[in-house]
Short mmCIF file of C-alpha atoms in Angstrom, two decimals:
data_model
loop_
_atom_site.label_atom_id
_atom_site.label_comp_id
_atom_site.label_asym_id
_atom_site.label_seq_id
_atom_site.Cartn_x
_atom_site.Cartn_y
_atom_site.Cartn_z
CA MET A 1 -35.62 -41.64 97.61
CA GLY A 2 -38.60 -39.39 98.31
CA LEU A 3 -39.67 -41.52 101.28
CA LEU A 4 -36.19 -41.77 102.64
CA GLN A 5 -35.70 -38.01 102.38
CA ARG A 6 -39.01 -37.40 104.23
CA LEU A 7 -38.04 -39.70 106.85
CA ALA A 8 -34.53 -38.18 107.21
CA GLY A 9 -36.15 -34.80 107.82
CA LYS A 10 -38.16 -35.96 110.73
CA SER A 11 -36.91 -36.12 114.23
CA ARG A 12 -36.65 -39.36 116.16
CA MET A 13 -39.91 -38.34 117.99
CA ASP A 14 -41.52 -38.07 114.61
CA CYS A 15 -40.43 -41.72 113.89
CA TRP A 16 -42.09 -42.80 117.04
CA ASP A 17 -45.16 -40.73 116.23
CA MET A 18 -45.47 -42.42 112.93
CA MET A 19 -45.44 -45.73 114.78
CA TYR A 20 -42.12 -46.79 113.47
CA SER A 21 -39.94 -49.03 115.65
CA ARG A 22 -36.39 -48.14 116.64
CA THR A 23 -35.08 -50.86 114.47
CA THR A 24 -36.91 -49.63 111.46
CA CYS A 25 -35.52 -46.23 111.82
CA ALA A 26 -32.10 -47.40 112.09
CA ILE A 27 -32.42 -49.41 108.83
CA LEU A 28 -33.81 -46.50 107.03
CA PHE A 29 -31.09 -44.05 108.24
CA GLY A 30 -28.46 -46.66 107.16
CA LEU A 31 -29.88 -46.98 103.68
CA LEU A 32 -29.83 -43.24 103.33
CA PHE A 33 -26.20 -42.86 104.35
CA ALA A 34 -25.14 -45.75 101.98
CA LEU A 35 -26.82 -43.92 99.04
CA ASN A 36 -25.06 -40.69 99.86
CA GLY A 37 -21.79 -42.58 100.07
CA CYS A 38 -22.41 -44.12 96.52
CA ASN A 39 -23.06 -40.74 95.11
CA LYS A 40 -19.64 -39.45 96.48
CA GLU A 41 -17.75 -42.49 95.23
CA GLY A 42 -19.18 -41.97 91.75
CA GLN A 43 -17.56 -38.49 91.76
CA ALA A 44 -13.99 -39.84 92.29
CA SER A 45 -11.25 -38.28 90.19
CA PRO A 46 -9.99 -39.81 87.05
CA GLN A 47 -6.57 -39.92 88.49
CA SER A 48 -7.42 -42.47 91.22
CA GLY A 49 -8.99 -44.71 88.49
CA ALA A 50 -5.76 -44.54 86.34
CA ALA A 51 -3.66 -45.50 89.39
CA ALA A 52 -5.81 -48.48 90.02
CA ASN A 53 -5.01 -49.78 86.53
CA ILE A 54 -1.24 -49.79 87.13
CA ALA A 55 0.12 -53.16 88.03
CA PRO A 56 2.95 -53.55 90.50
CA VAL A 57 5.66 -55.83 89.39
CA MET A 58 9.28 -56.76 90.10
CA VAL A 59 11.86 -56.82 87.29
CA ALA A 60 15.46 -57.93 86.55
CA PRO A 61 17.80 -56.88 83.88
CA VAL A 62 18.80 -58.93 80.93
CA SER A 63 22.53 -59.39 81.17
CA ARG A 64 25.35 -61.05 79.25
CA ARG A 65 27.46 -63.52 81.37
CA ASN A 66 29.92 -66.33 80.89
CA VAL A 67 27.94 -69.56 81.91
CA PRO A 68 29.22 -72.99 82.36
CA VAL A 69 27.97 -75.99 80.32
CA GLU A 70 27.13 -78.51 83.03
CA ILE A 71 25.29 -81.64 83.49
CA ARG A 72 23.86 -82.53 86.89
CA SER A 73 22.73 -85.90 88.18
CA ILE A 74 22.33 -87.87 91.35
CA ALA A 75 25.38 -90.05 91.92
CA SER A 76 26.66 -92.81 94.18
CA VAL A 77 30.01 -93.42 95.71
CA GLU A 78 31.87 -96.55 94.84
CA PRO A 79 35.24 -97.91 96.35
CA PHE A 80 38.08 -97.88 93.93
CA ALA A 81 38.56 -101.49 94.68
CA THR A 82 36.54 -104.10 96.67
CA VAL A 83 38.37 -107.24 97.77
CA THR A 84 36.70 -110.15 99.42
CA ILE A 85 39.26 -112.03 101.61
CA ARG A 86 39.28 -115.79 101.45
CA SER A 87 41.79 -118.33 102.48
CA ARG A 88 43.63 -120.37 99.76
CA VAL A 89 44.31 -123.14 102.36
CA ALA A 90 42.08 -125.13 104.60
CA GLY A 91 42.58 -125.23 108.36
CA GLU A 92 41.81 -123.73 111.70
CA LEU A 93 41.76 -119.95 111.99
CA GLN A 94 44.50 -119.34 114.57
CA LYS A 95 45.00 -115.58 114.73
CA VAL A 96 43.08 -112.32 113.76
CA HIS A 97 45.40 -109.42 113.49
CA ILE A 98 42.87 -106.62 112.69
CA THR A 99 39.69 -105.16 114.07
CA PRO A 100 36.53 -104.27 112.11
CA GLY A 101 36.69 -100.83 110.44
CA GLN A 102 40.30 -100.63 110.70
CA ASP A 103 42.60 -98.96 108.05
CA VAL A 104 45.13 -101.31 106.54
CA LYS A 105 48.08 -101.05 104.07
CA LYS A 106 49.02 -103.42 101.29
CA ASP A 107 50.69 -106.51 102.69
CA ASP A 108 49.56 -105.97 106.27
CA LEU A 109 48.95 -109.23 108.04
CA LEU A 110 45.22 -109.86 108.53
CA PHE A 111 44.78 -113.61 109.54
CA GLU A 112 46.82 -116.78 110.23
CA ILE A 113 45.72 -120.19 109.62
CA ASP A 114 47.25 -123.02 111.76
CA PRO A 115 50.50 -123.79 109.91
CA ARG A 116 51.43 -127.05 111.62
CA THR A 117 50.08 -129.25 108.97
CA PHE A 118 51.91 -127.31 106.27
CA ASN A 119 55.14 -127.49 108.25
CA ILE A 120 54.94 -131.36 108.51
CA ALA A 121 54.38 -131.37 104.74
CA LEU A 122 57.41 -129.27 104.17
CA HIS A 123 59.60 -131.47 106.46
CA GLN A 124 58.44 -134.50 104.45
CA ALA A 125 59.07 -132.95 101.10
CA GLU A 126 62.55 -131.85 102.14
CA ALA A 127 63.42 -135.38 103.33
CA ASN A 128 62.32 -136.85 100.07
CA LEU A 129 64.41 -134.35 98.25
CA GLU A 130 67.57 -135.27 100.32
CA ARG A 131 66.91 -138.93 99.69
CA ASP A 132 66.40 -138.69 95.86
CA THR A 133 69.27 -136.22 95.45
CA ALA A 134 71.53 -138.83 97.03
CA LEU A 135 70.19 -141.55 94.57
CA ALA A 136 70.69 -139.30 91.69
CA ASN A 137 74.18 -138.60 92.58
CA ASN A 138 74.93 -142.30 92.93
CA ALA A 139 73.14 -142.99 89.50
CA GLU A 140 75.34 -140.20 87.92
CA VAL A 141 78.46 -141.90 89.36
CA ASP A 142 77.33 -145.33 87.90
CA ALA A 143 76.58 -143.87 84.55
CA LYS A 144 80.15 -142.26 84.40
CA ARG A 145 81.72 -145.54 85.46
CA THR A 146 79.90 -147.61 82.97
CA GLY A 147 80.86 -145.22 80.18
CA ASP A 148 84.48 -145.51 81.07
CA LEU A 149 84.22 -149.28 80.95
CA LEU A 150 82.57 -149.11 77.61
CA ALA A 151 85.53 -147.17 76.33
CA GLU A 152 87.74 -150.04 77.44
CA HIS A 153 85.43 -152.66 76.00
CA ALA A 154 84.78 -153.97 79.57
CA ALA A 155 81.04 -153.27 79.51
CA THR A 156 78.39 -153.59 76.74
CA GLN A 157 76.62 -150.73 74.97
CA GLU A 158 73.38 -151.85 76.61
CA GLU A 159 74.88 -151.59 80.10
CA ALA A 160 76.09 -148.07 79.42
CA ASP A 161 72.84 -146.83 78.05
CA LYS A 162 70.88 -148.26 81.00
CA ALA A 163 73.09 -146.56 83.57
CA ARG A 164 72.83 -143.23 81.73
CA TYR A 165 68.99 -143.34 81.58
CA THR A 166 68.81 -144.31 85.37
CA ALA A 167 70.82 -141.23 86.16
CA GLN A 168 68.51 -139.04 84.09
CA ALA A 169 65.45 -140.52 85.80
CA ALA A 170 67.01 -139.88 89.24
CA GLN A 171 67.53 -136.18 88.28
CA ALA A 172 63.85 -135.83 87.36
CA THR A 173 62.94 -137.43 90.69
CA VAL A 174 64.93 -134.64 92.33
CA ARG A 175 63.19 -131.94 90.44
CA ARG A 176 59.84 -133.34 91.39
CA ASP A 177 60.94 -133.32 95.06
CA GLN A 178 62.11 -129.70 94.85
CA ALA A 179 58.60 -128.75 93.40
CA ALA A 180 57.03 -130.49 96.51
CA VAL A 181 59.19 -128.47 98.78
CA ASP A 182 58.21 -125.20 97.01
CA ASP A 183 54.57 -126.11 97.24
CA ALA A 184 54.83 -126.88 100.95
CA LYS A 185 56.50 -123.44 101.44
CA LEU A 186 53.76 -121.83 99.44
CA GLN A 187 51.12 -123.46 101.66
CA ILE A 188 52.85 -121.92 104.73
CA GLU A 189 52.94 -118.54 103.05
CA TYR A 190 49.18 -118.81 102.24
CA SER A 191 48.52 -119.55 105.87
CA LYS A 192 49.45 -115.91 106.54
CA ILE A 193 46.65 -113.89 104.86
CA VAL A 194 47.62 -110.24 103.97
CA SER A 195 45.76 -107.25 102.51
CA PRO A 196 46.10 -107.01 98.71
CA VAL A 197 45.35 -103.29 98.75
CA ASP A 198 45.43 -100.20 100.89
CA GLY A 199 41.87 -99.75 102.35
CA ARG A 200 39.34 -99.97 105.23
CA THR A 201 38.19 -103.36 106.70
CA GLY A 202 34.53 -104.25 107.15
CA SER A 203 32.92 -106.68 109.52
CA LEU A 204 34.75 -109.84 110.44
CA MET A 205 32.91 -112.96 108.95
CA ALA A 206 34.93 -115.52 110.90
CA ASP A 207 36.38 -115.76 114.39
CA VAL A 208 39.47 -117.54 115.87
CA GLY A 209 38.75 -121.30 116.14
CA ASN A 210 36.67 -121.56 113.00
CA VAL A 211 37.64 -124.29 110.45
CA ILE A 212 38.27 -122.48 107.14
CA THR A 213 37.41 -124.03 103.75
CA ALA A 214 39.96 -123.25 101.10
CA ASP A 215 38.74 -120.68 98.48
CA THR A 216 35.19 -120.75 100.00
CA THR A 217 34.99 -119.28 103.49
CA GLN A 218 34.72 -115.34 103.38
CA LEU A 219 36.81 -113.78 106.11
CA LEU A 220 36.62 -110.08 105.40
CA VAL A 221 35.87 -107.41 102.81
CA VAL A 222 38.28 -104.63 102.27
CA ASN A 223 37.37 -101.36 100.39
CA GLN A 224 39.88 -98.97 98.94
CA ILE A 225 38.49 -95.55 99.48
CA LYS A 226 41.52 -93.46 98.67
CA PRO A 227 41.02 -92.79 95.75
CA LEU A 228 37.46 -93.77 94.93
CA TYR A 229 34.80 -93.43 92.17
CA VAL A 230 31.65 -91.36 91.89
CA THR A 231 29.31 -93.05 89.43
CA PHE A 232 26.38 -91.30 87.83
CA ASN A 233 24.27 -91.57 84.62
CA VAL A 234 23.58 -88.89 81.97
CA PRO A 235 21.13 -88.97 79.07
CA GLU A 236 22.14 -90.36 75.88
CA GLN A 237 21.63 -87.21 73.86
CA ASP A 238 24.50 -85.68 76.03
CA LEU A 239 26.92 -88.52 74.92
CA GLU A 240 28.34 -86.78 72.03
CA VAL A 241 29.32 -83.61 73.80
CA VAL A 242 30.62 -85.65 76.85
CA ARG A 243 32.92 -87.68 74.53
CA LYS A 244 34.05 -84.47 72.84
CA TYR A 245 35.33 -82.98 76.06
CA PHE A 246 36.49 -86.30 77.50
CA HIS A 247 39.01 -86.84 74.65
CA SER A 248 40.33 -83.23 74.79
CA ASP A 249 43.65 -82.23 76.23
CA LYS A 250 42.08 -81.66 79.67
CA PRO A 251 39.26 -84.17 80.80
CA PRO A 252 36.11 -82.55 82.18
CA MET A 253 36.05 -81.95 86.11
CA VAL A 254 33.31 -83.44 88.36
CA ASP A 255 32.07 -81.45 91.38
CA VAL A 256 30.28 -83.31 94.16
CA THR A 257 27.93 -81.79 96.64
CA ILE A 258 27.05 -83.85 99.71
CA PRO A 259 23.42 -83.20 100.92
CA PRO A 260 22.30 -81.24 102.81
CA ASP A 261 25.28 -79.02 101.96
CA THR A 262 24.89 -76.71 98.99
CA ASP A 263 28.61 -75.95 98.49
CA VAL A 264 30.83 -78.03 96.46
CA SER A 265 32.43 -80.69 98.83
CA GLU A 266 34.93 -82.47 96.46
CA THR A 267 36.27 -82.10 92.91
CA GLY A 268 37.49 -84.98 90.84
CA GLU A 269 38.05 -85.84 87.18
CA LEU A 270 35.94 -87.71 84.63
CA SER A 271 37.83 -90.95 84.10
CA PHE A 272 35.36 -93.46 82.60
CA ILE A 273 32.57 -93.60 80.07
CA ASP A 274 30.78 -97.04 79.79
CA ASN A 275 30.94 -98.91 76.54
CA ARG A 276 27.14 -99.01 75.98
CA VAL A 277 24.04 -97.10 76.52
CA ASP A 278 21.41 -98.63 78.78
CA SER A 279 18.54 -99.22 76.45
CA ASP A 280 16.08 -99.51 79.44
CA THR A 281 16.77 -96.09 80.75
CA GLY A 282 18.27 -94.28 77.81
CA THR A 283 21.26 -93.28 79.95
CA ILE A 284 25.06 -93.97 79.95
CA ARG A 285 27.15 -94.42 83.00
CA LEU A 286 30.03 -92.24 83.79
CA LYS A 287 32.61 -92.29 86.57
CA GLY A 288 34.73 -89.65 88.19
CA THR A 289 37.84 -90.33 90.19
CA PHE A 290 38.29 -88.62 93.49
CA GLN A 291 41.33 -88.53 95.63
CA ASN A 292 39.19 -88.32 98.71
CA SER A 293 42.18 -87.24 100.83
CA ASP A 294 40.03 -86.01 103.81
CA ARG A 295 37.43 -88.94 103.41
CA ARG A 296 34.41 -87.02 103.14
CA LEU A 297 33.11 -89.38 100.45
CA TRP A 298 32.13 -92.85 101.65
CA PRO A 299 31.22 -96.02 99.56
CA GLY A 300 27.39 -96.37 99.09
CA GLN A 301 26.73 -92.64 99.73
CA PHE A 302 24.40 -90.67 97.39
CA VAL A 303 25.68 -87.29 96.28
CA GLN A 304 24.83 -84.52 93.69
CA ALA A 305 27.39 -84.68 90.85
CA THR A 306 27.95 -81.80 88.47
CA LEU A 307 29.87 -82.62 85.20
CA LYS A 308 31.67 -79.30 84.15
CA LEU A 309 32.17 -79.56 80.35
CA THR A 310 33.11 -75.99 79.27
CA VAL A 311 32.23 -72.37 79.75
CA GLU A 312 30.27 -70.32 77.03
CA THR A 313 30.88 -66.50 76.94
CA GLY A 314 28.53 -63.76 76.38
CA LYS A 315 25.16 -65.53 76.94
CA LEU A 316 21.91 -63.76 77.49
CA VAL A 317 20.86 -64.66 81.04
CA ILE A 318 17.62 -63.85 83.05
CA PRO A 319 16.04 -65.33 86.11
CA THR A 320 14.12 -68.53 85.40
CA ARG A 321 11.18 -67.28 87.25
CA ALA A 322 10.64 -64.57 84.61
CA VAL A 323 10.00 -67.15 81.90
CA GLN A 324 6.25 -68.16 81.49
CA ALA A 325 4.64 -70.99 79.52
CA GLY A 326 2.08 -70.09 76.88
CA GLN A 327 0.33 -71.73 74.09
CA GLN A 328 2.76 -70.43 71.43
CA GLY A 329 5.81 -71.29 73.65
CA PRO A 330 7.87 -69.70 76.42
CA PHE A 331 7.45 -65.96 76.80
CA VAL A 332 8.49 -63.07 79.04
CA PHE A 333 6.98 -59.71 79.74
CA VAL A 334 9.43 -56.81 78.89
CA VAL A 335 9.10 -53.47 80.55
CA LYS A 336 9.39 -50.71 77.95
CA PRO A 337 10.73 -47.23 78.63
CA ASP A 338 7.08 -45.89 78.68
CA MET A 339 6.43 -48.32 81.69
CA THR A 340 4.07 -50.58 79.75
CA ALA A 341 4.53 -54.38 79.50
CA GLU A 342 5.45 -56.04 76.17
CA LEU A 343 4.91 -59.77 75.65
CA ARG A 344 7.99 -61.42 73.95
CA LEU A 345 8.23 -65.01 72.81
CA VAL A 346 11.70 -66.38 73.73
CA THR A 347 13.84 -69.44 73.12
CA VAL A 348 15.27 -70.86 76.19
CA GLY A 349 18.60 -72.59 75.89
CA ARG A 350 19.14 -74.28 79.29
CA ALA A 351 18.97 -73.62 83.02
CA VAL A 352 22.03 -72.61 84.94
CA GLY A 353 21.09 -72.54 88.69
CA ASP A 354 18.23 -70.10 89.27
CA ASN A 355 18.79 -68.52 85.91
CA SER A 356 18.00 -69.44 82.22
CA VAL A 357 20.01 -68.79 79.09
CA ILE A 358 17.95 -67.16 76.44
CA GLU A 359 18.90 -67.71 72.85
CA SER A 360 16.49 -65.25 71.23
CA GLY A 361 13.54 -62.92 71.82
CA ILE A 362 15.27 -60.30 74.09
CA ASN A 363 18.17 -58.08 74.25
CA ALA A 364 20.83 -57.20 76.70
CA GLY A 365 19.97 -54.16 78.93
CA GLU A 366 16.23 -54.72 78.78
CA GLN A 367 14.21 -55.47 81.87
CA VAL A 368 11.94 -58.53 82.30
CA VAL A 369 9.15 -59.04 84.84
CA THR A 370 10.05 -61.60 87.49
CA ASP A 371 7.06 -61.22 89.67
CA GLY A 372 3.52 -60.06 89.00
CA GLN A 373 2.96 -61.56 85.59
CA LEU A 374 -0.52 -62.84 86.48
CA GLY A 375 -1.89 -59.29 86.59
CA LEU A 376 -0.47 -58.43 83.06
CA LYS A 377 -1.48 -58.30 79.59
CA PRO A 378 0.28 -56.74 76.44
CA GLY A 379 0.26 -52.88 76.91
CA SER A 380 -0.55 -52.98 80.61
CA ARG A 381 0.94 -50.02 82.60
CA VAL A 382 3.32 -51.23 85.41
CA ALA A 383 4.99 -49.86 88.44
CA ILE A 384 8.22 -51.33 89.39
CA ARG A 385 8.14 -52.63 92.87
CA THR A 386 11.29 -52.84 94.97
CA VAL A 387 12.06 -54.42 98.31
CA SER A 388 13.87 -52.29 100.85
CA THR A 389 16.48 -53.85 102.90
CA THR A 390 15.63 -51.63 105.87
CA GLY A 391 11.97 -51.43 105.75
CA PRO A 392 8.70 -52.67 104.06
CA THR A 393 8.00 -53.01 100.53
CA THR A 394 7.89 -49.72 98.61
CA GLN A 395 6.57 -48.81 95.02
CA THR A 396 8.19 -46.54 92.55
CA ILE A 397 6.08 -45.32 89.51
CA ALA A 398 8.00 -43.64 86.68
CA PRO A 399 6.26 -40.50 85.34
#
């Protein structure tokens, strides 16, 4: 310091006289100013040091709320019924009455198989029926005549029995022919293929002119989408509570959100619990039934399902970001009235959206730190930081 002070007392010309370079002088003057600054900083007031030890934080109140008991899961949409259309009779596909992707009603005509072969079989069966009916009538008359002759001792018992049995056989032949007629009519009916359900058609799998094999060739798939199912899995540890509310007077409701939307898109009713737990995944399959009146849900679609079981009242709720993980378990920092931070171990129940239900460790009305925990330790003084809606961040320090 003696050398620096002596150098500071000399003029610039003195520096040149002492054979110092301009650079050397600049360095020496800079060191002197730095030392003077350090001396001034060392004389800062105690109040500025105390302010530097106050940690700015953001807080949220501990409140009591009614919170829903919900289970969320990724779900898939399934049709209420899926029907693969096949022909019951063989023949050439003659007419197609629908287009791919068309809405159809139950019993709407979809396809026609060439019916000429079946009409011929019907005519033949009807001819056989007429012939055998005439023979049966004649056999009945012979049996009656022979019975009369037997009563007058003009015919033997053997002749009467033979005539009666011949008439019975003729009647059996008539019934067989009637069955053949009915079968031929049924084949004609099967040549006109109708929709078994209300639904929506998929792609055509056969065109006019294709030869169709009975019970083999696939023609079309019809999906029933009003109503339909939303299928999802829940962990097996939730099975007991799900069954409890499923068998109550009012089955639980299921809300569905269609990504990327965040609002509830559709609401249905839990209608099915599978009869076994999947041992590979430890989950059980559930289904909700949705009326899908506006057709927002579509088979094969992935959605977010929320099973709403019940609502619990008066639960302590804080923002989830206030909960920290420690070696002794979850904890929060509580801001005391004297503006110091207190570490509290808490028992976390479950998450509800961006909030967590706290079973123990804090009380309603207290304030927990939601931002700034990294700079805190038990007993730290804090300043509650607020965010203005019209300007930049401000700080408020309680006296």
